[in-house]
Amino acid sequence: MAYEVVVPIPVRLVWGVFHDAARLAECVPGLSNDDPPRHDGEGPYLSGRLRLRAGGTTVTYRGVVAVAEAEQPLAVVATAEGVEARGEAPVKAVLTIRLDDEGPSTRLVFDGTLSAQGRTAELPPEQLSAAWRRLADRFGAALTEELAPVRDQELPDAAPVRLVALPDAAPTVVESRPRTVVVPAPDPEGSRAKPLVRRLAPPTALLVGAFLARRAVRARRRRKAARDED
């Protein structure tokens, strides 16, 4: 029974599941635990019931699965022993699972042997092989679902956003003319003094001129009268 499944999970995470009894139990499709998953010293030890569908027949097995590391690197050996839930026919499977590192993915290579009696032994070989492949595919899908959140958390942070300076548009030139601002000098007499002086200046000049002219005429008359008396 040789078969391969590729999962989009790094090999390090997949390898860890084969050493974690609780997680491994979550990934075995059709498994109902009778006892909590545990370690027996060599690896995970699972106890419960497993349902296997082959063609139009569904068979339930009651037994245990023990997992231990194989001699070759990144490989485990899973030994399953049990009986049919109905009829007590024995069944035993020895399965080697090798992990091939493919960067962000892992290739699971399954190979093993099966010995069975009862209803399982009566199944056609092609149905039994199809059931085995479906079980491996479902195991790969469950493994991916179990480890995808862990994988996503370990991904590197997204690259920081770079701000790219775009070329500026042509500058708009605004011409401005210099303005002359006239600031008036301080007015000690108040804001109304200068307008009043400007209004009074012309009449005052006329009066002063007339006054001086009259004095000049009178002075000439007195000088003339004095000469006439002499």
PDB file of C-alpha atoms in Angstrom:
ATOM      1  CA  MET A   1       0.000   0.000   0.000  1.00  0.00           C
ATOM      2  CA  ALA A   2       2.223   2.802  -1.255  1.00  0.00           C
ATOM      3  CA  TYR A   3       0.790   6.307  -1.559  1.00  0.00           C
ATOM      4  CA  GLU A   4       1.930   9.933  -1.381  1.00  0.00           C
ATOM      5  CA  VAL A   5       0.271  13.109  -0.137  1.00  0.00           C
ATOM      6  CA  VAL A   6       1.709  16.642  -0.292  1.00  0.00           C
ATOM      7  CA  VAL A   7       0.622  19.155   2.344  1.00  0.00           C
ATOM      8  CA  PRO A   8       1.422  22.920   2.267  1.00  0.00           C
ATOM      9  CA  ILE A   9       3.069  22.777   5.691  1.00  0.00           C
ATOM     10  CA  PRO A  10       6.820  22.910   6.487  1.00  0.00           C
ATOM     11  CA  VAL A  11       8.310  19.554   7.428  1.00  0.00           C
ATOM     12  CA  ARG A  12       9.324  20.773  10.890  1.00  0.00           C
ATOM     13  CA  LEU A  13       5.693  21.363  11.865  1.00  0.00           C
ATOM     14  CA  VAL A  14       4.498  18.085  10.367  1.00  0.00           C
ATOM     15  CA  TRP A  15       7.241  16.185  12.169  1.00  0.00           C
ATOM     16  CA  GLY A  16       6.116  17.736  15.441  1.00  0.00           C
ATOM     17  CA  VAL A  17       2.590  16.325  15.052  1.00  0.00           C
ATOM     18  CA  PHE A  18       3.945  12.774  15.014  1.00  0.00           C
ATOM     19  CA  HIS A  19       5.333  13.479  18.483  1.00  0.00           C
ATOM     20  CA  ASP A  20       2.174  15.156  19.841  1.00  0.00           C
ATOM     21  CA  ALA A  21      -0.461  12.570  20.754  1.00  0.00           C
ATOM     22  CA  ALA A  22      -3.342  15.046  21.085  1.00  0.00           C
ATOM     23  CA  ARG A  23      -2.707  16.708  17.737  1.00  0.00           C
ATOM     24  CA  LEU A  24      -2.117  13.430  15.972  1.00  0.00           C
ATOM     25  CA  ALA A  25      -5.459  12.126  17.241  1.00  0.00           C
ATOM     26  CA  GLU A  26      -7.178  15.216  15.810  1.00  0.00           C
ATOM     27  CA  CYS A  27      -5.729  14.452  12.378  1.00  0.00           C
ATOM     28  CA  VAL A  28      -6.737  10.780  12.106  1.00  0.00           C
ATOM     29  CA  PRO A  29     -10.022  10.788  10.152  1.00  0.00           C
ATOM     30  CA  GLY A  30     -12.845   8.686  11.568  1.00  0.00           C
ATOM     31  CA  LEU A  31     -11.145   8.205  14.946  1.00  0.00           C
ATOM     32  CA  SER A  32     -13.159   8.380  18.178  1.00  0.00           C
ATOM     33  CA  ASN A  33     -10.976   8.259  21.285  1.00  0.00           C
ATOM     34  CA  ASP A  34     -11.980   5.906  24.078  1.00  0.00           C
ATOM     35  CA  ASP A  35      -9.148   7.191  26.269  1.00  0.00           C
ATOM     36  CA  PRO A  36      -7.221  10.477  26.166  1.00  0.00           C
ATOM     37  CA  PRO A  37      -4.274  10.374  23.737  1.00  0.00           C
ATOM     38  CA  ARG A  38      -0.983   9.791  25.529  1.00  0.00           C
ATOM     39  CA  HIS A  39       2.691   8.898  25.096  1.00  0.00           C
ATOM     40  CA  ASP A  40       3.953   5.418  25.899  1.00  0.00           C
ATOM     41  CA  GLY A  41       7.645   6.310  26.015  1.00  0.00           C
ATOM     42  CA  GLU A  42       8.400   5.851  22.313  1.00  0.00           C
ATOM     43  CA  GLY A  43       5.704   8.071  20.855  1.00  0.00           C
ATOM     44  CA  PRO A  44       1.970   8.778  20.707  1.00  0.00           C
ATOM     45  CA  TYR A  45      -0.419   6.060  21.798  1.00  0.00           C
ATOM     46  CA  LEU A  46      -4.061   6.288  20.684  1.00  0.00           C
ATOM     47  CA  SER A  47      -6.958   4.122  21.817  1.00  0.00           C
ATOM     48  CA  GLY A  48     -10.441   4.164  20.335  1.00  0.00           C
ATOM     49  CA  ARG A  49     -12.641   3.325  17.376  1.00  0.00           C
ATOM     50  CA  LEU A  50     -11.892   3.895  13.702  1.00  0.00           C
ATOM     51  CA  ARG A  51     -14.475   3.849  10.934  1.00  0.00           C
ATOM     52  CA  LEU A  52     -13.352   2.833   7.455  1.00  0.00           C
ATOM     53  CA  ARG A  53     -15.557   3.157   4.407  1.00  0.00           C
ATOM     54  CA  ALA A  54     -14.791   0.908   1.447  1.00  0.00           C
ATOM     55  CA  GLY A  55     -17.158   0.964  -1.495  1.00  0.00           C
ATOM     56  CA  GLY A  56     -20.646   0.733  -0.077  1.00  0.00           C
ATOM     57  CA  THR A  57     -19.458  -0.871   3.163  1.00  0.00           C
ATOM     58  CA  THR A  58     -18.520   0.876   6.410  1.00  0.00           C
ATOM     59  CA  VAL A  59     -16.490  -1.106   8.922  1.00  0.00           C
ATOM     60  CA  THR A  60     -15.763   0.052  12.479  1.00  0.00           C
ATOM     61  CA  TYR A  61     -12.626  -1.157  14.233  1.00  0.00           C
ATOM     62  CA  ARG A  62     -11.836  -1.061  17.924  1.00  0.00           C
ATOM     63  CA  GLY A  63      -8.178  -1.012  18.921  1.00  0.00           C
ATOM     64  CA  VAL A  64      -4.974   0.971  19.466  1.00  0.00           C
ATOM     65  CA  VAL A  65      -2.365   2.794  17.391  1.00  0.00           C
ATOM     66  CA  ALA A  66       1.240   3.165  18.572  1.00  0.00           C
ATOM     67  CA  VAL A  67       3.658   5.521  16.807  1.00  0.00           C
ATOM     68  CA  ALA A  68       7.452   5.389  17.090  1.00  0.00           C
ATOM     69  CA  GLU A  69      10.343   6.839  15.144  1.00  0.00           C
ATOM     70  CA  ALA A  70      11.766   4.704  12.355  1.00  0.00           C
ATOM     71  CA  GLU A  71      15.446   4.039  11.808  1.00  0.00           C
ATOM     72  CA  GLN A  72      15.592   6.315   8.775  1.00  0.00           C
ATOM     73  CA  PRO A  73      15.465  10.065   9.400  1.00  0.00           C
ATOM     74  CA  LEU A  74      12.164  11.922   9.303  1.00  0.00           C
ATOM     75  CA  ALA A  75      10.118   8.734   9.342  1.00  0.00           C
ATOM     76  CA  VAL A  76       7.787   7.020  11.797  1.00  0.00           C
ATOM     77  CA  VAL A  77       6.224   3.591  12.071  1.00  0.00           C
ATOM     78  CA  ALA A  78       2.545   3.412  13.057  1.00  0.00           C
ATOM     79  CA  THR A  79       1.294   0.024  14.247  1.00  0.00           C
ATOM     80  CA  ALA A  80      -2.486  -0.410  14.445  1.00  0.00           C
ATOM     81  CA  GLU A  81      -4.061  -3.489  16.039  1.00  0.00           C
ATOM     82  CA  GLY A  82      -7.695  -4.173  16.749  1.00  0.00           C
ATOM     83  CA  VAL A  83     -10.837  -6.080  15.970  1.00  0.00           C
ATOM     84  CA  GLU A  84     -14.018  -5.390  14.108  1.00  0.00           C
ATOM     85  CA  ALA A  85     -16.620  -3.865  16.376  1.00  0.00           C
ATOM     86  CA  ARG A  86     -19.024  -6.507  15.072  1.00  0.00           C
ATOM     87  CA  GLY A  87     -17.772 -10.041  14.842  1.00  0.00           C
ATOM     88  CA  GLU A  88     -14.451  -9.653  16.642  1.00  0.00           C
ATOM     89  CA  ALA A  89     -12.438 -10.352  13.459  1.00  0.00           C
ATOM     90  CA  PRO A  90      -8.824  -9.240  14.016  1.00  0.00           C
ATOM     91  CA  VAL A  91      -7.003  -6.672  11.901  1.00  0.00           C
ATOM     92  CA  LYS A  92      -3.427  -5.417  11.958  1.00  0.00           C
ATOM     93  CA  ALA A  93      -1.663  -2.746   9.902  1.00  0.00           C
ATOM     94  CA  VAL A  94       1.967  -1.666  10.001  1.00  0.00           C
ATOM     95  CA  LEU A  95       2.510   1.649   8.263  1.00  0.00           C
ATOM     96  CA  THR A  96       5.720   3.572   7.592  1.00  0.00           C
ATOM     97  CA  ILE A  97       5.337   7.309   6.979  1.00  0.00           C
ATOM     98  CA  ARG A  98       8.338   9.201   5.609  1.00  0.00           C
ATOM     99  CA  LEU A  99       8.480  12.989   5.415  1.00  0.00           C
ATOM    100  CA  ASP A 100      10.221  14.622   2.464  1.00  0.00           C
ATOM    101  CA  ASP A 101      11.146  18.279   2.891  1.00  0.00           C
ATOM    102  CA  GLU A 102       9.930  20.350  -0.052  1.00  0.00           C
ATOM    103  CA  GLY A 103      10.502  23.849   1.275  1.00  0.00           C
ATOM    104  CA  PRO A 104       7.157  25.324   2.317  1.00  0.00           C
ATOM    105  CA  SER A 105       5.506  21.926   1.763  1.00  0.00           C
ATOM    106  CA  THR A 106       5.975  18.358   2.966  1.00  0.00           C
ATOM    107  CA  ARG A 107       5.533  15.162   1.004  1.00  0.00           C
ATOM    108  CA  LEU A 108       4.178  12.285   3.089  1.00  0.00           C
ATOM    109  CA  VAL A 109       5.152   8.912   1.640  1.00  0.00           C
ATOM    110  CA  PHE A 110       3.015   6.064   3.008  1.00  0.00           C
ATOM    111  CA  ASP A 111       3.960   2.414   2.699  1.00  0.00           C
ATOM    112  CA  GLY A 112       2.709  -0.539   4.722  1.00  0.00           C
ATOM    113  CA  THR A 113       1.077  -3.913   5.049  1.00  0.00           C
ATOM    114  CA  LEU A 114      -2.380  -5.011   6.138  1.00  0.00           C
ATOM    115  CA  SER A 115      -3.580  -8.343   7.467  1.00  0.00           C
ATOM    116  CA  ALA A 116      -7.254  -8.761   8.242  1.00  0.00           C
ATOM    117  CA  GLN A 117     -10.051 -11.244   8.648  1.00  0.00           C
ATOM    118  CA  GLY A 118     -13.790 -10.913   8.581  1.00  0.00           C
ATOM    119  CA  ARG A 119     -15.547  -8.292   6.487  1.00  0.00           C
ATOM    120  CA  THR A 120     -12.323  -6.468   5.644  1.00  0.00           C
ATOM    121  CA  ALA A 121     -10.823  -9.562   4.084  1.00  0.00           C
ATOM    122  CA  GLU A 122     -13.932  -9.983   1.920  1.00  0.00           C
ATOM    123  CA  LEU A 123     -13.561  -6.562   0.281  1.00  0.00           C
ATOM    124  CA  PRO A 124     -12.295  -6.432  -3.314  1.00  0.00           C
ATOM    125  CA  PRO A 125      -8.646  -5.293  -3.491  1.00  0.00           C
ATOM    126  CA  GLU A 126      -9.493  -2.209  -5.578  1.00  0.00           C
ATOM    127  CA  GLN A 127     -12.069  -1.074  -3.013  1.00  0.00           C
ATOM    128  CA  LEU A 128      -9.634  -1.624  -0.180  1.00  0.00           C
ATOM    129  CA  SER A 129      -6.926   0.352  -2.022  1.00  0.00           C
ATOM    130  CA  ALA A 130      -9.362   3.195  -2.762  1.00  0.00           C
ATOM    131  CA  ALA A 131     -10.397   3.287   0.901  1.00  0.00           C
ATOM    132  CA  TRP A 132      -6.761   3.432   1.946  1.00  0.00           C
ATOM    133  CA  ARG A 133      -5.973   6.303  -0.444  1.00  0.00           C
ATOM    134  CA  ARG A 134      -9.028   8.235   0.730  1.00  0.00           C
ATOM    135  CA  LEU A 135      -7.943   7.757   4.344  1.00  0.00           C
ATOM    136  CA  ALA A 136      -4.460   9.120   3.527  1.00  0.00           C
ATOM    137  CA  ASP A 137      -5.936  12.109   1.658  1.00  0.00           C
ATOM    138  CA  ARG A 138      -8.224  12.932   4.570  1.00  0.00           C
ATOM    139  CA  PHE A 139      -5.304  12.647   6.962  1.00  0.00           C
ATOM    140  CA  GLY A 140      -3.341  15.159   4.856  1.00  0.00           C
ATOM    141  CA  ALA A 141      -6.303  17.555   4.764  1.00  0.00           C
ATOM    142  CA  ALA A 142      -6.791  17.312   8.542  1.00  0.00           C
ATOM    143  CA  LEU A 143      -3.070  17.824   9.074  1.00  0.00           C
ATOM    144  CA  THR A 144      -3.170  20.975   6.954  1.00  0.00           C
ATOM    145  CA  GLU A 145      -6.199  22.333   8.808  1.00  0.00           C
ATOM    146  CA  GLU A 146      -4.574  21.629  12.165  1.00  0.00           C
ATOM    147  CA  LEU A 147      -1.238  23.268  11.328  1.00  0.00           C
ATOM    148  CA  ALA A 148      -2.225  26.113   9.001  1.00  0.00           C
ATOM    149  CA  PRO A 149      -2.781  28.604  11.879  1.00  0.00           C
ATOM    150  CA  VAL A 150       0.618  27.714  13.343  1.00  0.00           C
ATOM    151  CA  ARG A 151       2.267  28.079   9.948  1.00  0.00           C
ATOM    152  CA  ASP A 152       0.635  31.471   9.362  1.00  0.00           C
ATOM    153  CA  GLN A 153       1.781  32.769  12.751  1.00  0.00           C
ATOM    154  CA  GLU A 154       5.364  31.809  11.994  1.00  0.00           C
ATOM    155  CA  LEU A 155       5.467  33.502   8.593  1.00  0.00           C
ATOM    156  CA  PRO A 156       7.759  36.546   8.429  1.00  0.00           C
ATOM    157  CA  ASP A 157       6.091  39.871   8.941  1.00  0.00           C
ATOM    158  CA  ALA A 158       5.015  41.601   5.831  1.00  0.00           C
ATOM    159  CA  ALA A 159       7.641  43.775   4.262  1.00  0.00           C
ATOM    160  CA  PRO A 160       7.371  47.383   5.400  1.00  0.00           C
ATOM    161  CA  VAL A 161       5.610  49.694   3.041  1.00  0.00           C
ATOM    162  CA  ARG A 162       8.020  51.857   1.113  1.00  0.00           C
ATOM    163  CA  LEU A 163       7.022  55.386   0.302  1.00  0.00           C
ATOM    164  CA  VAL A 164       7.997  56.102  -3.280  1.00  0.00           C
ATOM    165  CA  ALA A 165       8.416  59.777  -4.099  1.00  0.00           C
ATOM    166  CA  LEU A 166       6.577  60.627  -7.272  1.00  0.00           C
ATOM    167  CA  PRO A 167       7.993  63.375  -9.516  1.00  0.00           C
ATOM    168  CA  ASP A 168       6.521  66.707  -8.589  1.00  0.00           C
ATOM    169  CA  ALA A 169       4.444  68.525 -11.126  1.00  0.00           C
ATOM    170  CA  ALA A 170       5.943  71.603 -12.778  1.00  0.00           C
ATOM    171  CA  PRO A 171       5.935  74.422 -10.241  1.00  0.00           C
ATOM    172  CA  THR A 172       3.454  77.205 -10.749  1.00  0.00           C
ATOM    173  CA  VAL A 173       5.194  80.600 -10.864  1.00  0.00           C
ATOM    174  CA  VAL A 174       3.184  83.437  -9.426  1.00  0.00           C
ATOM    175  CA  GLU A 175       4.578  86.871 -10.249  1.00  0.00           C
ATOM    176  CA  SER A 176       4.129  89.509  -7.607  1.00  0.00           C
ATOM    177  CA  ARG A 177       4.947  93.192  -7.842  1.00  0.00           C
ATOM    178  CA  PRO A 178       6.543  95.019  -4.952  1.00  0.00           C
ATOM    179  CA  ARG A 179       4.155  97.242  -3.066  1.00  0.00           C
ATOM    180  CA  THR A 180       5.118 100.520  -1.473  1.00  0.00           C
ATOM    181  CA  VAL A 181       3.497 101.007   1.863  1.00  0.00           C
ATOM    182  CA  VAL A 182       3.484 104.589   3.176  1.00  0.00           C
ATOM    183  CA  VAL A 183       3.420 104.734   6.921  1.00  0.00           C
ATOM    184  CA  PRO A 184       2.465 108.228   8.193  1.00  0.00           C
ATOM    185  CA  ALA A 185       4.685 109.810  10.802  1.00  0.00           C
ATOM    186  CA  PRO A 186       3.305 110.078  14.312  1.00  0.00           C
ATOM    187  CA  ASP A 187       0.972 113.048  14.742  1.00  0.00           C
ATOM    188  CA  PRO A 188       1.602 114.701  18.120  1.00  0.00           C
ATOM    189  CA  GLU A 189      -1.303 117.079  17.673  1.00  0.00           C
ATOM    190  CA  GLY A 190      -3.831 114.405  16.933  1.00  0.00           C
ATOM    191  CA  SER A 191      -5.312 113.117  13.757  1.00  0.00           C
ATOM    192  CA  ARG A 192      -7.348 116.299  13.146  1.00  0.00           C
ATOM    193  CA  ALA A 193      -4.621 118.915  13.615  1.00  0.00           C
ATOM    194  CA  LYS A 194      -3.023 118.768  10.176  1.00  0.00           C
ATOM    195  CA  PRO A 195      -6.257 118.926   8.204  1.00  0.00           C
ATOM    196  CA  LEU A 196      -7.286 121.971  10.264  1.00  0.00           C
ATOM    197  CA  VAL A 197      -3.945 123.716   9.658  1.00  0.00           C
ATOM    198  CA  ARG A 198      -4.179 122.949   5.962  1.00  0.00           C
ATOM    199  CA  ARG A 199      -7.650 124.516   5.849  1.00  0.00           C
ATOM    200  CA  LEU A 200      -6.639 127.653   7.810  1.00  0.00           C
ATOM    201  CA  ALA A 201      -3.276 128.310   6.202  1.00  0.00           C
ATOM    202  CA  PRO A 202      -4.408 130.165   2.989  1.00  0.00           C
ATOM    203  CA  PRO A 203      -6.816 132.683   4.673  1.00  0.00           C
ATOM    204  CA  THR A 204      -4.333 133.429   7.420  1.00  0.00           C
ATOM    205  CA  ALA A 205      -1.622 134.208   4.905  1.00  0.00           C
ATOM    206  CA  LEU A 206      -3.926 136.672   3.099  1.00  0.00           C
ATOM    207  CA  LEU A 207      -4.827 138.505   6.297  1.00  0.00           C
ATOM    208  CA  VAL A 208      -1.218 138.803   7.378  1.00  0.00           C
ATOM    209  CA  GLY A 209      -0.293 140.123   3.945  1.00  0.00           C
ATOM    210  CA  ALA A 210      -3.052 142.751   4.006  1.00  0.00           C
ATOM    211  CA  PHE A 211      -2.065 143.839   7.512  1.00  0.00           C
ATOM    212  CA  LEU A 212       1.551 144.296   6.543  1.00  0.00           C
ATOM    213  CA  ALA A 213       0.580 146.192   3.388  1.00  0.00           C
ATOM    214  CA  ARG A 214      -1.549 148.670   5.352  1.00  0.00           C
ATOM    215  CA  ARG A 215       1.281 149.267   7.814  1.00  0.00           C
ATOM    216  CA  ALA A 216       3.657 149.887   4.944  1.00  0.00           C
ATOM    217  CA  VAL A 217       1.261 152.404   3.359  1.00  0.00           C
ATOM    218  CA  ARG A 218       0.843 154.264   6.660  1.00  0.00           C
ATOM    219  CA  ALA A 219       4.576 154.352   7.178  1.00  0.00           C
ATOM    220  CA  ARG A 220       5.138 155.882   3.752  1.00  0.00           C
ATOM    221  CA  ARG A 221       2.455 158.493   4.429  1.00  0.00           C
ATOM    222  CA  ARG A 222       4.067 159.502   7.719  1.00  0.00           C
ATOM    223  CA  ARG A 223       7.493 159.785   6.125  1.00  0.00           C
ATOM    224  CA  LYS A 224       6.037 161.915   3.298  1.00  0.00           C
ATOM    225  CA  ALA A 225       4.213 164.192   5.742  1.00  0.00           C
ATOM    226  CA  ALA A 226       7.426 164.675   7.695  1.00  0.00           C
ATOM    227  CA  ARG A 227       9.297 165.697   4.575  1.00  0.00           C
ATOM    228  CA  ASP A 228       6.565 168.165   3.630  1.00  0.00           C
ATOM    229  CA  GLU A 229       6.788 169.880   7.030  1.00  0.00           C
ATOM    230  CA  ASP A 230      10.520 170.320   6.635  1.00  0.00           C
TER     231      ASP A 230
END
